[in-house]
PDB file of C-alpha atoms in Angstrom:
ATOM      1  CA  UNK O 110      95.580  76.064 -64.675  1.00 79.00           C
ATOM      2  CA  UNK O 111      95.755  79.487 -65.579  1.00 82.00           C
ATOM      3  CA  UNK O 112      93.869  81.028 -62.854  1.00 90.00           C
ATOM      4  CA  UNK O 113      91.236  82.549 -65.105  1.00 94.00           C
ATOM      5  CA  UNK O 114      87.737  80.554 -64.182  1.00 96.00           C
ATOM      6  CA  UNK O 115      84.904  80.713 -66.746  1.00 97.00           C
ATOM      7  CA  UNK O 116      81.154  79.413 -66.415  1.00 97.00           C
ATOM      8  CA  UNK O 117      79.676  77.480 -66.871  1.00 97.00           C
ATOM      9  CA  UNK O 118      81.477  75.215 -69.065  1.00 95.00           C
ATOM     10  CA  UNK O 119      78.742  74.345 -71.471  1.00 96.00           C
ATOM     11  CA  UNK O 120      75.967  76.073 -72.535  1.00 97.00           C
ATOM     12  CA  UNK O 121      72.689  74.873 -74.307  1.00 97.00           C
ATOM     13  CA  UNK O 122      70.270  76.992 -75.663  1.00 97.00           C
ATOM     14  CA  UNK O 123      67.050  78.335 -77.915  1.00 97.00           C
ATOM     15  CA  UNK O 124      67.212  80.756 -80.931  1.00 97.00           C
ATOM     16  CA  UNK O 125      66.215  84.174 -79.758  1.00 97.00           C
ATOM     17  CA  UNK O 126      67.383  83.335 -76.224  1.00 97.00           C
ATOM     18  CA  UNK O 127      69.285  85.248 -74.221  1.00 98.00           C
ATOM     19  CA  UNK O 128      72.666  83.727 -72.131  1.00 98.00           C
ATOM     20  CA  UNK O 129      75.267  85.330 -69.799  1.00 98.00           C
ATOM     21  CA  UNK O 130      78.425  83.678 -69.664  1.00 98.00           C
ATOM     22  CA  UNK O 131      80.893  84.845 -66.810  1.00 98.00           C
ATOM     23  CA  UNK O 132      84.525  85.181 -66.190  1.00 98.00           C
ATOM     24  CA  UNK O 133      86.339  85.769 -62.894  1.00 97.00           C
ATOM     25  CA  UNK O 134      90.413  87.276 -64.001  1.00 94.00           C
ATOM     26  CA  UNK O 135      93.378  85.898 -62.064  1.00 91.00           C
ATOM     27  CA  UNK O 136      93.888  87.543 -59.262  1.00 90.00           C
ATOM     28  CA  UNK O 137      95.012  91.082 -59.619  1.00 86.00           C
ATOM     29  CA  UNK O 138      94.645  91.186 -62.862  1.00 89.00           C
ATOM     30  CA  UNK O 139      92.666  94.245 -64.261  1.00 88.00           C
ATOM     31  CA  UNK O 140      92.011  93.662 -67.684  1.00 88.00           C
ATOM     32  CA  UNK O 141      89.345  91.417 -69.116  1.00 91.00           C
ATOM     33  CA  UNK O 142      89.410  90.312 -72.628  1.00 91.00           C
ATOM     34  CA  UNK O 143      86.271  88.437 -74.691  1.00 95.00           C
ATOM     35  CA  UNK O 144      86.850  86.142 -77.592  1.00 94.00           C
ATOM     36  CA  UNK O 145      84.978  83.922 -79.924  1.00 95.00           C
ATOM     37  CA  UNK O 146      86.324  80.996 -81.370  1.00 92.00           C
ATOM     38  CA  UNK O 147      83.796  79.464 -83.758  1.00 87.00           C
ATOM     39  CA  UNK O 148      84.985  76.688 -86.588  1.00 76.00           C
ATOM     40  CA  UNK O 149      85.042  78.553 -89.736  1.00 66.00           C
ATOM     41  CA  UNK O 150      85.814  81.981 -88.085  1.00 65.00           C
ATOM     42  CA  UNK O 151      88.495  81.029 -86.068  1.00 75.00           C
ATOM     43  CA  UNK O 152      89.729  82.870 -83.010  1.00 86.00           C
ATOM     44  CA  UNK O 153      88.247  86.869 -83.107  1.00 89.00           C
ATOM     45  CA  UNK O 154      88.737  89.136 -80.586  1.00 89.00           C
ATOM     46  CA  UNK O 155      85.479  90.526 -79.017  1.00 93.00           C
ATOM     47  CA  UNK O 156      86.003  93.114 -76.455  1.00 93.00           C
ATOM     48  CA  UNK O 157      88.259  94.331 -73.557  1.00 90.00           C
ATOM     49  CA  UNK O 158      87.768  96.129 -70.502  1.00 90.00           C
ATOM     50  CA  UNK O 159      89.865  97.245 -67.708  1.00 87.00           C
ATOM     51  CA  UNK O 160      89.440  98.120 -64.191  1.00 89.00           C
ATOM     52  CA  UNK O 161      85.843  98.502 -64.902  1.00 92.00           C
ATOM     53  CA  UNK O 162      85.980 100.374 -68.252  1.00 92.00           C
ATOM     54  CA  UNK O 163      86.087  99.401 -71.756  1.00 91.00           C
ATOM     55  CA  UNK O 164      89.121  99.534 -73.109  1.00 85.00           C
ATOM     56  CA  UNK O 165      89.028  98.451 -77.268  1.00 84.00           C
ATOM     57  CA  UNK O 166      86.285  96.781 -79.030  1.00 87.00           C
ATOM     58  CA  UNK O 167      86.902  94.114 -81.985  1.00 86.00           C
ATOM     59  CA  UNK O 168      84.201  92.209 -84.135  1.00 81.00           C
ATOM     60  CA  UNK O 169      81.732  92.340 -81.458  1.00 92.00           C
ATOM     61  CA  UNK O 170      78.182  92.486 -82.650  1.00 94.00           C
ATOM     62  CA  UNK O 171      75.178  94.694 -81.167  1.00 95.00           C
ATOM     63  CA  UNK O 172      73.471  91.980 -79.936  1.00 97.00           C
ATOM     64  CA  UNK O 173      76.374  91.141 -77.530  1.00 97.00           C
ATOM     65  CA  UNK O 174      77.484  92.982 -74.572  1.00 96.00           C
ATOM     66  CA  UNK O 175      79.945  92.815 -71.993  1.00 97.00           C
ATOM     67  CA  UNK O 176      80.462  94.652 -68.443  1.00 97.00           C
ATOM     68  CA  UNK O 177      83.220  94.482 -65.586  1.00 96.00           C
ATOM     69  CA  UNK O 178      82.153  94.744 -62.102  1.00 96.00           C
ATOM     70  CA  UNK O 179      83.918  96.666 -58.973  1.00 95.00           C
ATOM     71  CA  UNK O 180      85.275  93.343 -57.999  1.00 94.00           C
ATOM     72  CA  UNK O 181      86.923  92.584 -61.626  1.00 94.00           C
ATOM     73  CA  UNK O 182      84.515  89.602 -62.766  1.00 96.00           C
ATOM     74  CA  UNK O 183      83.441  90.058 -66.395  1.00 97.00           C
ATOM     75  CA  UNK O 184      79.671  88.789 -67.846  1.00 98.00           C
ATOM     76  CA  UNK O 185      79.131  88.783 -71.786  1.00 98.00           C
ATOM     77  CA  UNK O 186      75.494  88.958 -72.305  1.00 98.00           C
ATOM     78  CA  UNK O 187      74.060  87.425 -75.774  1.00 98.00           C
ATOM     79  CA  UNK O 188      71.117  87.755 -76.768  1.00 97.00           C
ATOM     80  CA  UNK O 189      68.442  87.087 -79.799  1.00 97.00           C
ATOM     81  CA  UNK O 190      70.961  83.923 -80.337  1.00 97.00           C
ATOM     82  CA  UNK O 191      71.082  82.690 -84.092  1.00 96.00           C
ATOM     83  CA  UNK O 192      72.869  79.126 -84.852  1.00 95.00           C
ATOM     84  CA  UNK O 193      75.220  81.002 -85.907  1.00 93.00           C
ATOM     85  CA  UNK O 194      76.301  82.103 -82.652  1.00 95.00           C
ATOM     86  CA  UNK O 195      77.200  78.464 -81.431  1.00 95.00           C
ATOM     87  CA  UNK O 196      81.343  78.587 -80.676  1.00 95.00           C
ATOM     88  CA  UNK O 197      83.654  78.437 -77.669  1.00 95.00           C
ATOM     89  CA  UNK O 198      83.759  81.923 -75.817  1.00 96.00           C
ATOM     90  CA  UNK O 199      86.792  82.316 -73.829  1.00 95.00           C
ATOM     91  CA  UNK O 200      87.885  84.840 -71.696  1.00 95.00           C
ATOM     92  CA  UNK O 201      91.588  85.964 -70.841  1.00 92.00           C
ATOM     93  CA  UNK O 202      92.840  88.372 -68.518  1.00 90.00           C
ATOM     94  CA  UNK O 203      96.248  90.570 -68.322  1.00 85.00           C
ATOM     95  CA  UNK O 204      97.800  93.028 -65.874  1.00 75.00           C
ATOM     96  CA  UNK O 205      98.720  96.237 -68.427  1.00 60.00           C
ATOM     97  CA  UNK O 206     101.542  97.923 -67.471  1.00 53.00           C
ATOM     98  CA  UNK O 207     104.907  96.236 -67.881  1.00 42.00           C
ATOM     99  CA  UNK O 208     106.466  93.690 -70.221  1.00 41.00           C
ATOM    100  CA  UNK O 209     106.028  90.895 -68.037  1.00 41.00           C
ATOM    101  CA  UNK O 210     102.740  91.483 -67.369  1.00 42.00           C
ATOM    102  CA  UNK O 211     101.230  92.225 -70.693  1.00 67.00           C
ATOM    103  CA  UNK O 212     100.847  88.910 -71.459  1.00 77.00           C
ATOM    104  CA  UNK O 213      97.121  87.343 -72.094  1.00 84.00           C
ATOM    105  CA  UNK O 214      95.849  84.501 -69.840  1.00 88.00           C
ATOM    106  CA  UNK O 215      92.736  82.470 -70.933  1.00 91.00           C
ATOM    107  CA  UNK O 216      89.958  80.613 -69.620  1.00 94.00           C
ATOM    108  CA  UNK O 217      89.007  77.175 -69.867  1.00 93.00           C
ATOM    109  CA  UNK O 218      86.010  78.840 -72.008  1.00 94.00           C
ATOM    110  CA  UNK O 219      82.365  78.749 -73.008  1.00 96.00           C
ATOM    111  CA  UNK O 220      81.009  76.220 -75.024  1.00 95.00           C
ATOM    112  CA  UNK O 221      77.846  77.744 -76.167  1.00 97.00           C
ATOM    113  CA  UNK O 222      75.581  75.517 -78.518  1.00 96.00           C
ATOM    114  CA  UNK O 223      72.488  77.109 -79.990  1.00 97.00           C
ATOM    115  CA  UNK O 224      69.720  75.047 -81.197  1.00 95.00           C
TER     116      UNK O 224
ATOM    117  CA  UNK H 245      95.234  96.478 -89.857  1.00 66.00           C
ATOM    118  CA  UNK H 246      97.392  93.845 -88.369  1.00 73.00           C
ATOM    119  CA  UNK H 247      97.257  90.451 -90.051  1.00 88.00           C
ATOM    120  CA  UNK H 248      99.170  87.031 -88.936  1.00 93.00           C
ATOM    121  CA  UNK H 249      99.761  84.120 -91.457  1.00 94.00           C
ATOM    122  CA  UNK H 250      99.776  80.746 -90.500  1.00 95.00           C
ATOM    123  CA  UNK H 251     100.487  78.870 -94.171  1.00 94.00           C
ATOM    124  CA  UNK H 252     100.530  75.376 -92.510  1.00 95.00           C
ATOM    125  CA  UNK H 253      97.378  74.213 -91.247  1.00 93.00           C
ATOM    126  CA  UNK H 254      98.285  70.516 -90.505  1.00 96.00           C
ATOM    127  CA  UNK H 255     102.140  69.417 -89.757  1.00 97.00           C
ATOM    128  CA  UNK H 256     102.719  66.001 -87.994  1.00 97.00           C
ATOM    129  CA  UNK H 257     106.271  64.645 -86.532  1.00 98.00           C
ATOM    130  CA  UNK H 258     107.602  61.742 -84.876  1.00 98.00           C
ATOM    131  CA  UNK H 259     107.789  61.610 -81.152  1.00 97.00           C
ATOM    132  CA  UNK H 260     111.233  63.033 -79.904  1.00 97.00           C
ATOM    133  CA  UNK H 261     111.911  64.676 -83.526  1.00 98.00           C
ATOM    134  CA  UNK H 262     112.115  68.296 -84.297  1.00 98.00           C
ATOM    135  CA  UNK H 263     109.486  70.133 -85.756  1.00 98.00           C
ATOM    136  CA  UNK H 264     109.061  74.486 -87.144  1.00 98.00           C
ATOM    137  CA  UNK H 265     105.685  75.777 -87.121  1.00 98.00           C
ATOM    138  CA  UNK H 266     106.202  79.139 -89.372  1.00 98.00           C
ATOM    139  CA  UNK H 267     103.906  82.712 -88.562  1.00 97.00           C
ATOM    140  CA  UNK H 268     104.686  85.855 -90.922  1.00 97.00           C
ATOM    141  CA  UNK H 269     103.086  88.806 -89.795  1.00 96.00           C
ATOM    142  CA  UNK H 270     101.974  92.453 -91.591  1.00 94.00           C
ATOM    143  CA  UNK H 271     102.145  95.584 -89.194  1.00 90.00           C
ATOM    144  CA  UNK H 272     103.634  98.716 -90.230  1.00 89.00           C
ATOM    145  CA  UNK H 273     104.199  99.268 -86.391  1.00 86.00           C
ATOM    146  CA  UNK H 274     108.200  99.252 -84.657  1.00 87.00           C
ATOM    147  CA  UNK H 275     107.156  98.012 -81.134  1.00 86.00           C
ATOM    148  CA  UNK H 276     105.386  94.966 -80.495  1.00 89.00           C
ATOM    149  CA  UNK H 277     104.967  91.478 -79.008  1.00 90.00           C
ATOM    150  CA  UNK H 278     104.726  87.911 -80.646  1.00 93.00           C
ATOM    151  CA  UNK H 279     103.343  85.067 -79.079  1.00 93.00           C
ATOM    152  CA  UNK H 280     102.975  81.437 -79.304  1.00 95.00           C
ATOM    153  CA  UNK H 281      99.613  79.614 -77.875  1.00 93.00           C
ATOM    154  CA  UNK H 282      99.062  76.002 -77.399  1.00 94.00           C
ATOM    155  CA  UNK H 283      95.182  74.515 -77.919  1.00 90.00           C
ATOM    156  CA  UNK H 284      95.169  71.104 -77.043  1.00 89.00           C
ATOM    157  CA  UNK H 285      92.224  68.899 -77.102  1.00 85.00           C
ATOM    158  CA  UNK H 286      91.253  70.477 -73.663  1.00 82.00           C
ATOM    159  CA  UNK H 287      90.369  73.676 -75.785  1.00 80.00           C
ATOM    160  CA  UNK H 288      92.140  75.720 -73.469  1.00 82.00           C
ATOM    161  CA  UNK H 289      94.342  78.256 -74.404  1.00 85.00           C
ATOM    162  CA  UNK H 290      97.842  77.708 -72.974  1.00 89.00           C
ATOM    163  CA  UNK H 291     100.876  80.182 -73.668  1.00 90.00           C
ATOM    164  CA  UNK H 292     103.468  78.546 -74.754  1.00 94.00           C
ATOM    165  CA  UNK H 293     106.521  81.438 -75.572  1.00 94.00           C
ATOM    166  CA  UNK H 294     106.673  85.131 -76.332  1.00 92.00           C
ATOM    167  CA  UNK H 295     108.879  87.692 -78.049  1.00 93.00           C
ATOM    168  CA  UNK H 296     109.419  91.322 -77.767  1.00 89.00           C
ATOM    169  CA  UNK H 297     109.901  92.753 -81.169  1.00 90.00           C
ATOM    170  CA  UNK H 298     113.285  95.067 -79.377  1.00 89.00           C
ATOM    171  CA  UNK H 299     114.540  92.128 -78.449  1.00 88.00           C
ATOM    172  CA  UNK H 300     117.011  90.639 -81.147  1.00 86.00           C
ATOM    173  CA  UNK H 301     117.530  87.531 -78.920  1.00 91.00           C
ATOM    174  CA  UNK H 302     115.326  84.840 -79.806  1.00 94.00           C
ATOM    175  CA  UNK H 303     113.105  83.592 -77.009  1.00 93.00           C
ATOM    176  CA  UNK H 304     113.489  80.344 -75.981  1.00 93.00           C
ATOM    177  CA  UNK H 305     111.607  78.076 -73.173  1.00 92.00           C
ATOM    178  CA  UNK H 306     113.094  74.597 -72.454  1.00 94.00           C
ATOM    179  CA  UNK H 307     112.333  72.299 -75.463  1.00 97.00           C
ATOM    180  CA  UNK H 308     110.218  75.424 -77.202  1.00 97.00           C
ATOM    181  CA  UNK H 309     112.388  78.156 -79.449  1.00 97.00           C
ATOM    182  CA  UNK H 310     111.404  80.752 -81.596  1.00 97.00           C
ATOM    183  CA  UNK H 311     113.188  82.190 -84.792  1.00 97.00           C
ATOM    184  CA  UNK H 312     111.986  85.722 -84.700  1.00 96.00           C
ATOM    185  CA  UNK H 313     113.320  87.621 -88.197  1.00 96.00           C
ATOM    186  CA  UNK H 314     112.206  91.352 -87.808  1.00 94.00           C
ATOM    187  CA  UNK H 315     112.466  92.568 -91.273  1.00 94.00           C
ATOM    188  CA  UNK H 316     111.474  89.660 -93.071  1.00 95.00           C
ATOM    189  CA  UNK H 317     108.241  89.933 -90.192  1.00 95.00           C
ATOM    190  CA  UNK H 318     108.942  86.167 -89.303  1.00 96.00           C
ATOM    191  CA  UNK H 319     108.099  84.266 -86.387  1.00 97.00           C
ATOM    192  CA  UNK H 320     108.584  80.739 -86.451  1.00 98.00           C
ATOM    193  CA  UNK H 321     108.232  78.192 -83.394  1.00 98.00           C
ATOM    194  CA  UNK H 322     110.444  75.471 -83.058  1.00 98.00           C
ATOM    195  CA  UNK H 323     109.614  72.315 -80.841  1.00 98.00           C
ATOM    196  CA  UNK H 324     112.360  69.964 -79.759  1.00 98.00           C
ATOM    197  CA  UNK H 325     112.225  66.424 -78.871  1.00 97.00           C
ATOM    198  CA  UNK H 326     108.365  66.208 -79.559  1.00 98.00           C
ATOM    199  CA  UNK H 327     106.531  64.989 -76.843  1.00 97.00           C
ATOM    200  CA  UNK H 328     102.624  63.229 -77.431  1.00 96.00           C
ATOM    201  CA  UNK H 329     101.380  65.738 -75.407  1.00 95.00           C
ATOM    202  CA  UNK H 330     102.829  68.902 -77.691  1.00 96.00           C
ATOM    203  CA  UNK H 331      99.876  67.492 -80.131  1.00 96.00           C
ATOM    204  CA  UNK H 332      97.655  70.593 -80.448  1.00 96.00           C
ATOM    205  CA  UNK H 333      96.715  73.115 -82.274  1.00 95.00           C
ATOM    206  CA  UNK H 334      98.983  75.850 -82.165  1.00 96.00           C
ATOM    207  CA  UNK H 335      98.210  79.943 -82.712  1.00 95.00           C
ATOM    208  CA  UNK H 336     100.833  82.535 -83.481  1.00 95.00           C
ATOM    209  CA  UNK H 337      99.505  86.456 -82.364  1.00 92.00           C
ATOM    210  CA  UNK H 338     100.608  89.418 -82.675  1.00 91.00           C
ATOM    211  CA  UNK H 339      99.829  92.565 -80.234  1.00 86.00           C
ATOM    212  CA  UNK H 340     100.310  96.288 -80.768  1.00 81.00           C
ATOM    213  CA  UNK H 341     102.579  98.135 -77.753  1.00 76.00           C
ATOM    214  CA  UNK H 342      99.733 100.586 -77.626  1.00 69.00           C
ATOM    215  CA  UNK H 343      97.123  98.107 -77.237  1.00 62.00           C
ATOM    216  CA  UNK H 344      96.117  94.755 -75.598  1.00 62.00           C
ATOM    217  CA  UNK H 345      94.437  93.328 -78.513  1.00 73.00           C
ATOM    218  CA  UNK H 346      95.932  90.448 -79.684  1.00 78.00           C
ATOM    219  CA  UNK H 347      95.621  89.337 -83.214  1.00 88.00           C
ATOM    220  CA  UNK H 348      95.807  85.369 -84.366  1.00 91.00           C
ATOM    221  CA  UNK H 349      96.560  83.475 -87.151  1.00 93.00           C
ATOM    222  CA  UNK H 350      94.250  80.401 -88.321  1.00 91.00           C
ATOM    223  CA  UNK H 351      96.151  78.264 -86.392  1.00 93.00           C
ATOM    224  CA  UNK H 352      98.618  74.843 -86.952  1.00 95.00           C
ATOM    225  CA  UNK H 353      97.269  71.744 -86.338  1.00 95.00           C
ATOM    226  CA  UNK H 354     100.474  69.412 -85.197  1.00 97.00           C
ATOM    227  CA  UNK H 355     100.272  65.638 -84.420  1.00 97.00           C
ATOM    228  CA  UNK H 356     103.272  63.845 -82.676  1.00 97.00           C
ATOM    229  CA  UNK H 357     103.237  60.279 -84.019  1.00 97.00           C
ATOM    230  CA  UNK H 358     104.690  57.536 -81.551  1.00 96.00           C
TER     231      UNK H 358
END
């Protein structure tokens, strides 16, 4: 268990719907990192944020966003889904600031399916 | 633009052999980290060893070893005594000093055979 807590677990949807899938960090951790991990794409880095800010942004596409609240939790909001969009999301979290703590800690994921 | 090469994407070994799962890696930066992740049927993402590129002493973490060649931007991952649960897929990454944004490979498939 890597103390980073994703939900829900599984996901089934609509085209042209919209989802928000959420991720609570390990404790005191501040940053907050999105990725999709879809079959032929494999693992692609989607967006980070710490301590409420966004930090670096990766192949993340307009119709996706992502926020961190005061208390740390992250939510990635997707919307007008496409099949296309059907993969694991996963979330990690990190503490920046020292070498022992730069290290990336991930979530049990997402699975979103998108009929 | 950082890129990480996995060139094997399905190894298998016999339980309680020894196995190398290679990882070459293209940054024209000095400082950085290397990392080994575990995906096991589970999906999750488990961490299984990482490397500081000032470090010239290879990580190592009980049965799990890397052989981390700076110049030749080499980063293999060597698993002793396999163990059926070591069967996973396995990701090499790579991550700027400057930045938390970790790059993969395609990933390794291994199977530990009984």
């Amino acid at each position: 268990d890597s103390g980073v807590t994703q939900t829900p677990k599984h996901l089934i949807t609509a085209t042209g719907q919209r989802v928000t899938l959420r991720c609570s960090p390990r404790s005191g951790d501040l940053s907050v990192y999105w990725y999709q991990q879809s079959l032929d794409q494999g693992l692609q880095f989607l967006i980070q944020y710490y301590n409420g800010e966004e930090r670096a942004k990766g192949n993340i596409l307009e119709r996706f966003s992502a926020q961190q609240f005061p208390d740390l939790h992250s939510e990635l909001n997707l919307s007008s889904l496409e099949l296309g969009d059907s993969a694991l999301y996963f979330c990690a979290s990190s503490s920046p600031g020292g070498l022992s703590t730069d290290t990336q800690y991930f979530g049990p994921g997402t699975r979103l399916t998108v009929l | 633009a950082q890129t990480v090469t996995q060139s094997q994407p399905e190894m298998s070994v016999q339980e309680a052999e020894t196995v190398t799962l290679s990882c070459t890696y293209d940054t024209s930066e000095n400082n950085y980290y290397l990392f080994w992740y575990k995906q096991p049927p589970s999906r999750q993402m488990i961490l299984v060893i990482r490397q500081e590129a000032y470090k010239q002493q290879n990580a190592t973490e009980n049965r799990f070893s890397v052989n981390f060649q700076k110049a030749a931007k080499s980063f293999s991952l060597k698993i002793s005594d396999s163990q059926l649960g070591d069967t996973a897929m396995y990701f090499c990454a790579f991550m700027r000093n400057t930045g938390n944004q970790f790059y993969f490979g395609t990933g390794t498939s291994l199977t530990v055979i009984p």
